[in-house]
GROMACS .gro file of C-alpha atoms in nm:
model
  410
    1UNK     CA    1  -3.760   0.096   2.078
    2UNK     CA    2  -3.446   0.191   1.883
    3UNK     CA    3  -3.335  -0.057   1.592
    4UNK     CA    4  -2.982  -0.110   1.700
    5UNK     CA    5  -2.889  -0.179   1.374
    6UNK     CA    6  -2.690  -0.510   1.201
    7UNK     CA    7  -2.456  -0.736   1.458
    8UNK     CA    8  -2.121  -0.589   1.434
    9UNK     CA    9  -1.871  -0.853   1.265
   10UNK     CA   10  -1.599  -0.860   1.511
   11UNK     CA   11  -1.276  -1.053   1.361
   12UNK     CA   12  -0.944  -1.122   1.585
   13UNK     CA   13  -0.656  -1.204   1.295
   14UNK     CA   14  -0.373  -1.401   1.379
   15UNK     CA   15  -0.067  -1.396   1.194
   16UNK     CA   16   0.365  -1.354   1.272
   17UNK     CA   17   0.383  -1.026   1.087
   18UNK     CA   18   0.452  -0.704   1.095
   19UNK     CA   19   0.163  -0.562   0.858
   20UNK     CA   20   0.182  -0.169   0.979
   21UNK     CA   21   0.517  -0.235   0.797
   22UNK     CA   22   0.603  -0.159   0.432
   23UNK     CA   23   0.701  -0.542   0.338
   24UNK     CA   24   0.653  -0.714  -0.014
   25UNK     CA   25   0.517  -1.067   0.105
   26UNK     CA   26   0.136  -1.250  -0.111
   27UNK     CA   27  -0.018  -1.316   0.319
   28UNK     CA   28   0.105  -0.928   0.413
   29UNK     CA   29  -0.087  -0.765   0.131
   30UNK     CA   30  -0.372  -1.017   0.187
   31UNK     CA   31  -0.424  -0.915   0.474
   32UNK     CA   32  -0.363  -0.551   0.418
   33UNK     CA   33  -0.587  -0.531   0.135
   34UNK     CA   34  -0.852  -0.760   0.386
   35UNK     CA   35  -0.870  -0.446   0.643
   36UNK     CA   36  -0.865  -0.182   0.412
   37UNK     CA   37  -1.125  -0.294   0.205
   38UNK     CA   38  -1.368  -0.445   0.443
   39UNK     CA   39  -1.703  -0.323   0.426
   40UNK     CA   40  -1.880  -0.081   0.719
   41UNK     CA   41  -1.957  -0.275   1.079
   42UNK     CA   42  -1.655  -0.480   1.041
   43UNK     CA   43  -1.468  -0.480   1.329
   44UNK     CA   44  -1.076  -0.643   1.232
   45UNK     CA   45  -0.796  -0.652   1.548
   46UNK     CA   46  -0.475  -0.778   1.422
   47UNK     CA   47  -0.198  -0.955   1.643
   48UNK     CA   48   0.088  -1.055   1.468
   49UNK     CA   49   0.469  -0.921   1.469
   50UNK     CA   50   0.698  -0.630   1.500
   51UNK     CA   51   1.004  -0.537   1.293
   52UNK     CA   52   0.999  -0.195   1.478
   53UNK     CA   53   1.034  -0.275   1.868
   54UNK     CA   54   1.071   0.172   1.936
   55UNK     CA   55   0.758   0.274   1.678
   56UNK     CA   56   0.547  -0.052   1.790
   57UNK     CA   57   0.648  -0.182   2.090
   58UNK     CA   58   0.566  -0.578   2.163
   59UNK     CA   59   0.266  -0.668   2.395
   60UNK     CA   60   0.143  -0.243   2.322
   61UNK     CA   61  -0.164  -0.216   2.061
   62UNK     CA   62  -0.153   0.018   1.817
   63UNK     CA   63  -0.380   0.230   1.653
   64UNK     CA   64  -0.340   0.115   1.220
   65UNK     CA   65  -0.503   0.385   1.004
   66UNK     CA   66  -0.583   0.144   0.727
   67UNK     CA   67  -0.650   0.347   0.397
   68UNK     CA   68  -1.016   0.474   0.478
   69UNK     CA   69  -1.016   0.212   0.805
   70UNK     CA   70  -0.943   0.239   1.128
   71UNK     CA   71  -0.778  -0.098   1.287
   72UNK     CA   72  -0.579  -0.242   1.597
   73UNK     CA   73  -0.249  -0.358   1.560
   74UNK     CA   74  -0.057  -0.607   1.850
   75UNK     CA   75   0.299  -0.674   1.786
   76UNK     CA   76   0.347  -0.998   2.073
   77UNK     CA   77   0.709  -1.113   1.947
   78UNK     CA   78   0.998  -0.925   1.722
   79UNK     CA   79   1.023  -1.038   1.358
   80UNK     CA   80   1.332  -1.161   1.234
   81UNK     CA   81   1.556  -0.940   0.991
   82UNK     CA   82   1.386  -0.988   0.634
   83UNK     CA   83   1.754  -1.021   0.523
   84UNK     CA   84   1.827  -1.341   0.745
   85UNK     CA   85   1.707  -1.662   0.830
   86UNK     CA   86   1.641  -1.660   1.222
   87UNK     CA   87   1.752  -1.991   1.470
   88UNK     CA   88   1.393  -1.992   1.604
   89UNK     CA   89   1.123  -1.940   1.336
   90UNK     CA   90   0.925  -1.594   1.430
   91UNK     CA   91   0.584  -1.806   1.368
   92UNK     CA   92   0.686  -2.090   1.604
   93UNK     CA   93   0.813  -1.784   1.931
   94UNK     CA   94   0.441  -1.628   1.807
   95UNK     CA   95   0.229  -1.954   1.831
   96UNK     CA   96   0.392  -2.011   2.203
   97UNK     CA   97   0.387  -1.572   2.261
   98UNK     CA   98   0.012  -1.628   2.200
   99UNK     CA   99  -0.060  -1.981   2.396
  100UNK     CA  100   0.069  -1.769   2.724
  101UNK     CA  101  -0.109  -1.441   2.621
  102UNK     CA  102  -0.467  -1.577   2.485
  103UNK     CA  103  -0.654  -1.532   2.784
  104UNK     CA  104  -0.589  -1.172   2.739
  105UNK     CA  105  -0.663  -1.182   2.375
  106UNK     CA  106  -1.030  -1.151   2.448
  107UNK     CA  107  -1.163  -1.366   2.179
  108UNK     CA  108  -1.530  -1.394   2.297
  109UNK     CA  109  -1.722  -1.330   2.033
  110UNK     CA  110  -1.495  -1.276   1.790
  111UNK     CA  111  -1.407  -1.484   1.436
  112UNK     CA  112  -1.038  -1.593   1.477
  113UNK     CA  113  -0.913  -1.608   1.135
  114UNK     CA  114  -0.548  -1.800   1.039
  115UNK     CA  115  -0.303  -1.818   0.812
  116UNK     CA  116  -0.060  -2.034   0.925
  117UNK     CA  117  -0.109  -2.449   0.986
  118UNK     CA  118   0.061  -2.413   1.395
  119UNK     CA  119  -0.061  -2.087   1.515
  120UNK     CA  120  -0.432  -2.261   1.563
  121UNK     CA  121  -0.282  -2.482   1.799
  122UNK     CA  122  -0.283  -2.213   2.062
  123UNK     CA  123  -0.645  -2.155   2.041
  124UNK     CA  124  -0.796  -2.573   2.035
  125UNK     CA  125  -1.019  -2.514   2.284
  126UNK     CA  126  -1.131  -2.216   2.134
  127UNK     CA  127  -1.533  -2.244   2.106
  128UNK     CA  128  -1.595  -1.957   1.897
  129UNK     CA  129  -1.542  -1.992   1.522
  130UNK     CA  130  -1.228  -2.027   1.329
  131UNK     CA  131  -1.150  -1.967   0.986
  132UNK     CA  132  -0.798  -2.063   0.760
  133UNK     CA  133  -0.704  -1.960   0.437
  134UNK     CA  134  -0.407  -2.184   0.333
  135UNK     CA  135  -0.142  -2.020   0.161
  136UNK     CA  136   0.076  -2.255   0.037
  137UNK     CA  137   0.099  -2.483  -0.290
  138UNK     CA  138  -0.085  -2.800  -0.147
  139UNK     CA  139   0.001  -2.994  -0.489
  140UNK     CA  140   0.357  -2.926  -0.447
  141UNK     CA  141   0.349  -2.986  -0.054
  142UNK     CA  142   0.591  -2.752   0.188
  143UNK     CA  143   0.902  -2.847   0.025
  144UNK     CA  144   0.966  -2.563  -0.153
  145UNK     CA  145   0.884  -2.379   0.174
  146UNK     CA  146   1.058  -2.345   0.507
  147UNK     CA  147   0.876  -2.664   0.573
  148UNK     CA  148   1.077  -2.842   0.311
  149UNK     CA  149   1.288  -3.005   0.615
  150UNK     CA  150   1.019  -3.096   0.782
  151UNK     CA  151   0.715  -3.162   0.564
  152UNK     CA  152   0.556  -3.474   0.865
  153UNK     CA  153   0.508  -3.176   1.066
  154UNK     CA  154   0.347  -2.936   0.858
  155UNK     CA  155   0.106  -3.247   0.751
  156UNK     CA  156   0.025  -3.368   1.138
  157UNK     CA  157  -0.037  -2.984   1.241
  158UNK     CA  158  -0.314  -2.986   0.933
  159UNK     CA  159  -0.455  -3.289   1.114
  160UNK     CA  160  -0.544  -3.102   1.444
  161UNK     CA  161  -0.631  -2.801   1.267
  162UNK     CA  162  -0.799  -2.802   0.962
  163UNK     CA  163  -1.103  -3.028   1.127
  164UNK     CA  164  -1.223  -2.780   1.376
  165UNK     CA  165  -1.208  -2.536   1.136
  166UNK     CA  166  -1.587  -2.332   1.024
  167UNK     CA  167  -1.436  -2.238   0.705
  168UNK     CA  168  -1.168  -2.314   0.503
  169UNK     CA  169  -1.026  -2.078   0.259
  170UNK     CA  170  -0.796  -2.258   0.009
  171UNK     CA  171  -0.573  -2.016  -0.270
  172UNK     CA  172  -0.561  -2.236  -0.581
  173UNK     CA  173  -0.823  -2.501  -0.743
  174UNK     CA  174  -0.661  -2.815  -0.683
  175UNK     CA  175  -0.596  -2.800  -0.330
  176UNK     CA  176  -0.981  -2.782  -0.240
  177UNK     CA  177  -1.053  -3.109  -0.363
  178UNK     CA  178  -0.741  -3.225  -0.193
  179UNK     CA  179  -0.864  -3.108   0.144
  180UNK     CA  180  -1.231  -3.202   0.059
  181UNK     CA  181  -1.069  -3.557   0.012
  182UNK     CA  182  -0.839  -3.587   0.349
  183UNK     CA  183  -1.085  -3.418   0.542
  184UNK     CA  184  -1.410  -3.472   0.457
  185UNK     CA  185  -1.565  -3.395   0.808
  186UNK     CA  186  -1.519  -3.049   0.652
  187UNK     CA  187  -1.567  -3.094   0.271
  188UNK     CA  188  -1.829  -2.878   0.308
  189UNK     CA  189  -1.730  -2.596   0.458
  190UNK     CA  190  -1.370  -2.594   0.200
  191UNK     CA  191  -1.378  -2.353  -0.102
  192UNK     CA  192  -1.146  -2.180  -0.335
  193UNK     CA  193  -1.060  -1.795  -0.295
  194UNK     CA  194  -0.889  -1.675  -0.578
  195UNK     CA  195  -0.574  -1.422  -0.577
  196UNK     CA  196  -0.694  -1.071  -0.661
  197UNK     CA  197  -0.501  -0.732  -0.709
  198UNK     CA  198  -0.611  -0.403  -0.649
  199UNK     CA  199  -0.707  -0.207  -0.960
  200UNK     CA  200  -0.706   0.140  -0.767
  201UNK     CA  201  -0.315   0.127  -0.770
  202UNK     CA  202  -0.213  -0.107  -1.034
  203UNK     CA  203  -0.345   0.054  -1.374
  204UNK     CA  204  -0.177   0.108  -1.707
  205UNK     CA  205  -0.004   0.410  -1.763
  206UNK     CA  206  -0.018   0.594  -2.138
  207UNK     CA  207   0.230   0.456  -2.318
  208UNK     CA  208   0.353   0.807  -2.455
  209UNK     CA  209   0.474   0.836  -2.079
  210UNK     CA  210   0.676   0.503  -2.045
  211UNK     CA  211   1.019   0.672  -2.106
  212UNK     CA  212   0.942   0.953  -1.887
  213UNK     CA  213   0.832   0.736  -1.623
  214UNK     CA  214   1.129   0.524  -1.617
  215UNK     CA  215   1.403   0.812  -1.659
  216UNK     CA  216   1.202   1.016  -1.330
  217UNK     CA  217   1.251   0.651  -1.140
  218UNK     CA  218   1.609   0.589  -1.241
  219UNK     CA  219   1.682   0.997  -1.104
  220UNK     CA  220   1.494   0.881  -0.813
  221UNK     CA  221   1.664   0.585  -0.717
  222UNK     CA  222   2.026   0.678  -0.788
  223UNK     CA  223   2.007   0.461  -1.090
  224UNK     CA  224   2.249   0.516  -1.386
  225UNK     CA  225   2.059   0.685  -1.694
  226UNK     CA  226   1.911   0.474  -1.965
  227UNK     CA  227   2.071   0.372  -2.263
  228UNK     CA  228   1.908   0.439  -2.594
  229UNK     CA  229   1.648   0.150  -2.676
  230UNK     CA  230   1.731  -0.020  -2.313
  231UNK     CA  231   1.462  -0.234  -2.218
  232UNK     CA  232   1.368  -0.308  -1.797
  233UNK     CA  233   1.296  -0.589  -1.679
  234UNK     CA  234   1.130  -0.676  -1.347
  235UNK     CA  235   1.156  -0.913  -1.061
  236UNK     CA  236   0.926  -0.802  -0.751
  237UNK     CA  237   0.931  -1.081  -0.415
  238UNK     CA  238   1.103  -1.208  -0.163
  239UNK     CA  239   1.433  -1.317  -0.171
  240UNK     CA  240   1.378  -1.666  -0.052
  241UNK     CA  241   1.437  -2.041  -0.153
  242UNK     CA  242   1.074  -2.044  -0.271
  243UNK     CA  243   1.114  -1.796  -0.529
  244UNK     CA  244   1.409  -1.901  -0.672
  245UNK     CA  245   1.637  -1.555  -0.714
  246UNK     CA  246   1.943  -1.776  -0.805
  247UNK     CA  247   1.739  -1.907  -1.126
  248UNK     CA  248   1.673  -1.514  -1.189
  249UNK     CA  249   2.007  -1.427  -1.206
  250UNK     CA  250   2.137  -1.718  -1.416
  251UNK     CA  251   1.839  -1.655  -1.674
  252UNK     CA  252   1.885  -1.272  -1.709
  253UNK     CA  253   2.252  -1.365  -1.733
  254UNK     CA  254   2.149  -1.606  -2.047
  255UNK     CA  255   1.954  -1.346  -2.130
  256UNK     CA  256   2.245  -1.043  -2.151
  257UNK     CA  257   2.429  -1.262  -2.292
  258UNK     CA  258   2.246  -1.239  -2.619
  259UNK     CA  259   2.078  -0.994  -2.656
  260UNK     CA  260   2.182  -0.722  -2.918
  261UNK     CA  261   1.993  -0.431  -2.705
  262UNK     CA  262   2.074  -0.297  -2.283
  263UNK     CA  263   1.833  -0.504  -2.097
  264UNK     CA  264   1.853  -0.428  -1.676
  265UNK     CA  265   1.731  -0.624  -1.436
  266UNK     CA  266   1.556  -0.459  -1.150
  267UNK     CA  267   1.493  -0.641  -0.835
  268UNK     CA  268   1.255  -0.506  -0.587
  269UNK     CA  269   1.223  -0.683  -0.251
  270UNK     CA  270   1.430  -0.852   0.099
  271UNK     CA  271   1.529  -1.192   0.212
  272UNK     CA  272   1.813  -1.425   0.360
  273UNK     CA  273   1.964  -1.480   0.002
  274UNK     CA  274   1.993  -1.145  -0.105
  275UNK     CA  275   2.358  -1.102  -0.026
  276UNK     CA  276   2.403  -1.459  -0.223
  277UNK     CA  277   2.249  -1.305  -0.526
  278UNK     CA  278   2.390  -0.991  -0.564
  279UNK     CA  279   2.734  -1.136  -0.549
  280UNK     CA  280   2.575  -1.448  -0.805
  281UNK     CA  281   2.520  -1.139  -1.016
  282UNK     CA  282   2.909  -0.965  -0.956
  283UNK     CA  283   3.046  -1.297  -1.033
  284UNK     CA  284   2.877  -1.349  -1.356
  285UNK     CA  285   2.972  -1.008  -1.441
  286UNK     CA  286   2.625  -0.850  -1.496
  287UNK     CA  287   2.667  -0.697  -1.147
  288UNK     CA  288   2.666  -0.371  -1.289
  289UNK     CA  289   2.308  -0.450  -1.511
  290UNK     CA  290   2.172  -0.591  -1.206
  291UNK     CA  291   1.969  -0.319  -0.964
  292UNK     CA  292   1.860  -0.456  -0.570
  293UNK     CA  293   1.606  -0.229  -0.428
  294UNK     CA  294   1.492  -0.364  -0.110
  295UNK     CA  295   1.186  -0.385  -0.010
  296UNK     CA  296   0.965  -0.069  -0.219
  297UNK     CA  297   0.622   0.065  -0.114
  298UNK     CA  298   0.330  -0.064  -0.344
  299UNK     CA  299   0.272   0.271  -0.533
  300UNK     CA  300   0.629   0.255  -0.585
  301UNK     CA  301   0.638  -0.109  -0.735
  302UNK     CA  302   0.344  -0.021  -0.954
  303UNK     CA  303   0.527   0.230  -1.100
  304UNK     CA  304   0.848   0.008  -1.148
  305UNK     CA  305   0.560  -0.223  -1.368
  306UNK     CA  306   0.431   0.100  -1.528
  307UNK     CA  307   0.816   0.154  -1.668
  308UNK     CA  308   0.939  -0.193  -1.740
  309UNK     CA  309   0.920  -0.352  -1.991
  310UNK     CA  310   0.841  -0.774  -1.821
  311UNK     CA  311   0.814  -0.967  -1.529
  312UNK     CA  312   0.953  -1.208  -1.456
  313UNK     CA  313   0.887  -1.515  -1.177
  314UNK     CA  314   1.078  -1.803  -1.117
  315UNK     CA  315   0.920  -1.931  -0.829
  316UNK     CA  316   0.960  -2.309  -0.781
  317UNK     CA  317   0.608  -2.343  -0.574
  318UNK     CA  318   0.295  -2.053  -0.492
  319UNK     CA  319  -0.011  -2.114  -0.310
  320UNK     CA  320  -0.189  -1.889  -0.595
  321UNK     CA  321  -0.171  -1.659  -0.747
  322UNK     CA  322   0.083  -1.515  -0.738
  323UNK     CA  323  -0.004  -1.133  -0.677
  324UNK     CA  324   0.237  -1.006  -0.841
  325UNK     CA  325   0.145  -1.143  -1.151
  326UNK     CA  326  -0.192  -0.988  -1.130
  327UNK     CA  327  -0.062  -0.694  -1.008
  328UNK     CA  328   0.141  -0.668  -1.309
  329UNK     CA  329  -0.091  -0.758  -1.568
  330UNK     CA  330  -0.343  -0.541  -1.416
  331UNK     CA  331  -0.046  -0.280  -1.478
  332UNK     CA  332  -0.061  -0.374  -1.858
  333UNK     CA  333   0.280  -0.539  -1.818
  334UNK     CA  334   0.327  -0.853  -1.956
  335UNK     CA  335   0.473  -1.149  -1.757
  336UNK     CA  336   0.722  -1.470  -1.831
  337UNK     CA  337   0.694  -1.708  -1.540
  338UNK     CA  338   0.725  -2.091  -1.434
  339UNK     CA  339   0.378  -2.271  -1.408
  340UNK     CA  340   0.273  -2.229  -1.093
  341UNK     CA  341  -0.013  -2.121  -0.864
  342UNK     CA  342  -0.299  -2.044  -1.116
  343UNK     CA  343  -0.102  -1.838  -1.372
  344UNK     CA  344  -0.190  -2.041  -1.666
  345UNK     CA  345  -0.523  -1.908  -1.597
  346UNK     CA  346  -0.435  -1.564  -1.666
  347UNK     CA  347  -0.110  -1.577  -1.880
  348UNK     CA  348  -0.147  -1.669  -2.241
  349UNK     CA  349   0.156  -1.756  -2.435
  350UNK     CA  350   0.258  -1.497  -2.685
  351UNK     CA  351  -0.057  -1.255  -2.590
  352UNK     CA  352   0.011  -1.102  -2.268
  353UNK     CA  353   0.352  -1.307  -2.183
  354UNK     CA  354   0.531  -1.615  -2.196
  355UNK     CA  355   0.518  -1.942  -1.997
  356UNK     CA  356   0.847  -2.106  -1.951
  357UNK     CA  357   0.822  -2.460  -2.056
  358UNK     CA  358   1.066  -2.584  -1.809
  359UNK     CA  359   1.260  -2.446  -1.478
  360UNK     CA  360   1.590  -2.333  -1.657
  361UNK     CA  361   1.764  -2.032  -1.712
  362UNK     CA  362   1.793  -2.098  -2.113
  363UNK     CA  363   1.400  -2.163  -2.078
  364UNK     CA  364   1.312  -1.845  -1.884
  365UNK     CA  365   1.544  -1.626  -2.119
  366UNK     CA  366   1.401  -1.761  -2.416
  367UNK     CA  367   1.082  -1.693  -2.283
  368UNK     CA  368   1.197  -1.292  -2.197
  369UNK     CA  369   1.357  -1.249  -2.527
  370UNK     CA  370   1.021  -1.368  -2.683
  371UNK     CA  371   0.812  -1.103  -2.490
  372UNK     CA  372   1.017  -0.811  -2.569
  373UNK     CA  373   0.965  -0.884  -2.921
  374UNK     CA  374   0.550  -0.875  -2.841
  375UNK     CA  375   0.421  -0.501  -2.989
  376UNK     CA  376   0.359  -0.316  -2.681
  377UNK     CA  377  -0.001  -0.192  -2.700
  378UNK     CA  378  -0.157  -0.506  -2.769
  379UNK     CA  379  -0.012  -0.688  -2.524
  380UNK     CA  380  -0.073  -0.448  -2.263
  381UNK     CA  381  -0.417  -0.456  -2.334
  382UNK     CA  382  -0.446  -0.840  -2.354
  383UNK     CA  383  -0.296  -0.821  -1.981
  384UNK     CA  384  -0.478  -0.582  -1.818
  385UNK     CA  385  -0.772  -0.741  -1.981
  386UNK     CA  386  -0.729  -1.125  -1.851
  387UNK     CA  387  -0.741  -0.980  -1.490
  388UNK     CA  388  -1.094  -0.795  -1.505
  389UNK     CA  389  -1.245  -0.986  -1.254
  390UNK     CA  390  -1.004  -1.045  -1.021
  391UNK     CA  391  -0.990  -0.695  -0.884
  392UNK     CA  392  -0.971  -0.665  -0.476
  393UNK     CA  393  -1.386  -0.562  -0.452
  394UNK     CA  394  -1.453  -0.850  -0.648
  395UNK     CA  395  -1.304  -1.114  -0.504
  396UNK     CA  396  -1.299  -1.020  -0.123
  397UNK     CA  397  -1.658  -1.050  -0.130
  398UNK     CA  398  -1.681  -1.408  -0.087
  399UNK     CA  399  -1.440  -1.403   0.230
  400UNK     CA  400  -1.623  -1.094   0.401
  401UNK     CA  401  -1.993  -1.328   0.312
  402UNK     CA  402  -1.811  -1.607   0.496
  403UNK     CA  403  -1.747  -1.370   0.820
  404UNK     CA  404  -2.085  -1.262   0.796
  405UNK     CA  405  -2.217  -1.576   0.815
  406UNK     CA  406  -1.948  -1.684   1.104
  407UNK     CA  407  -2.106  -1.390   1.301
  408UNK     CA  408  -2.442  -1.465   1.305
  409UNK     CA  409  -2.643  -1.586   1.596
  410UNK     CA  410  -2.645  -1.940   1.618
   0.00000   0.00000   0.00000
């Protein structure tokens, strides 16, 4: 008799987003990296969102080429704009999209995997397994989030969910105990998965090409030629409350406003509040010193890190990581940011980059200022070094084991 070989790992993810397109956003490139990456006999269907109704069509799969893997891709509502803040919430018109649609969703023997506390509602009678990974800063709550107005909600939807979940998936250190504590049906089955980056495209470039870099991005971009001894610096997100782009602007303006040496501030990503900060940025008069890119392809953002000179991240909440602090470390650039997510686990303090000891511009400029002033080698080694083992391989592991086990005969 032929060995037909190990069970196939069949996964169904579930998430309001358009991943076949070229967005910035921590759950997009999750989820990215999670197909890419997986390992041979996984089997990964993703429905989520499209921003493209002509190239991906809603309620029309779509055949992803992945990197090296080959997925399917269902687009069931349209995303909103990235530039503006829609009347009905695109995860709220997906949740009800697939509550109507789930008998079609064939999810027999499949792992249904979440990212979002209300799109598990439309699967509660769902007898296969089910497993989360929460996102969002649990210690902070959802009020730095779009669930700031309504933070009962988000709370009561964790109460239907999170219990009938097999695992649960949770992106920084403090909010497993939390959920260990206020669930402890499932205390268990609750673990912490780490942020990772991937090392394969952010890597530190020789610094004996650091000018050349940046002058062959500036000519690509349209931007106006360096200045002599101009340093970059380097703000890569969305353009959301959460992240806090008016607290950018007002810091690099503290910022210009001493320094005796060109500094620019380049801004790559999309959201509602774009328009609000580029004219924050006219009116202070460092319009001109301030660059908006839109949203940028990730070999294009890694070599944005590869030619700046800092990052900065004024987020006022993150579930983890963030990414982009990895991402940039791994890069060899050397990051100021606000405490958050698990970045004074990788950040040290005049080594590999600052941490701001409060949320205010003179704070966060201070902090820049101090960085630029770190010698460049050394601290370029101290970053790429602090993020060793938190490359993609590494860390995926652990969530791929979990599937594994999800899939086995019971």
């Amino acid at each position: 008799m032929t060995d037909p070989g190990p069970r196939p790992v069949r996964i169904l993810v579930l998430h309001p987003e358009d991943l076949m397109a070229p967005t910035i956003g921590g759950v997009a490139t999750f989820l990215r990296d999670f197909v890419r990456l997986s390992p041979p006999g996984f089997q990964i269907d993703v429905v989520g969102a499209t921003s493209d109704r002509d190239a991906r069509p809603v309620g029309r799969w779509q055949s992803w080429d992945a990197g090296d893997r080959q997925a399917r891709f269902l687009p069931l509502v349209l995303a909103a704009p990235p530039d503006r803040l829609s009347r009905i919430p695109t995860s709220l018109r997906f949740t009800l999209a697939l509550a109507v649609r789930r008998s079609r969703l064939r999810t027999r023997g499949r792992t249904l995997q979440f990212h979002r506390p209300e799109v598990p509602l439309a699967f509660l009678g769902h007898r296969g397994p089910r497993l989360e990974v929460v996102h969002i800063d649990v210690q902070g709550g959802p009020q730095a989030t779009r669930w700031r107005r309504i933070p009962g909600i988000y709370r009561r939807l964790e109460d239907l969910t999170i219990p009938r979940m097999d695992r649960v998936f949770v992106a920084n250190r403090p909010g497993v105990q939390l959920y260990r504590d206020r669930y402890p049906g499932v205390d268990g089955r609750v673990q912490f998965l780490p942020s990772w980056y991937d090392d394969a495209i952010f890597r530190p470039g020789a610094a004996a090409t650091h000018v050349g870099e940046r002058r062959a991005i500036a000519d690509g971009l349209g931007l106006p030629a360096a200045a002599p001894g101009e340093r970059w610096i380097l703000f890569v997100g969305r353009l959301e409350i959460e992240k806090d782009p008016a607290l950018l602007i007002d810091a690099y303006v503290a910022l210009h406003a001493r320094s005796p040496e060109p500094i620019r501030l380049i801004v790559a990503g999309e959201g509602s509040l774009r328009a609000a900060s580029e004219q924050r940025a006219k009116a202070a008069g460092v319009g001109g010193n301030v660059h908006f890119l839109g949203a940028r392809p990730r070999d294009e953002v890694a070599r944005l890190m590869r030619a700046s000179d800092a990052l900065v991240v004024t987020s006022r909440s993150e579930g983890g990581g963030p990414r982009v602090v990895l991402e940039a470390l791994g890069s060899g650039l050397p990051v100021v940011s606000t405490v958050v997510g698990e970045v004074e686990g990788v950040i040290r303090t005049g080594v590999n980059g600052w941490l701001a000891p409060d949320r205010t511009a003179a704070a966060l400029a201070e902090a820049v200022r101090r960085v630029l002033e770190l010698p460049r080698e050394p601290a370029a080694a101290a970053a790429v070094a602090a993020v060793q083992s938190l490359t993609a391989r590494r860390v995926l592991d652990a969530l791929y084991d979990a599937h594994r086990e999800l899939a086995a005969p019971r």
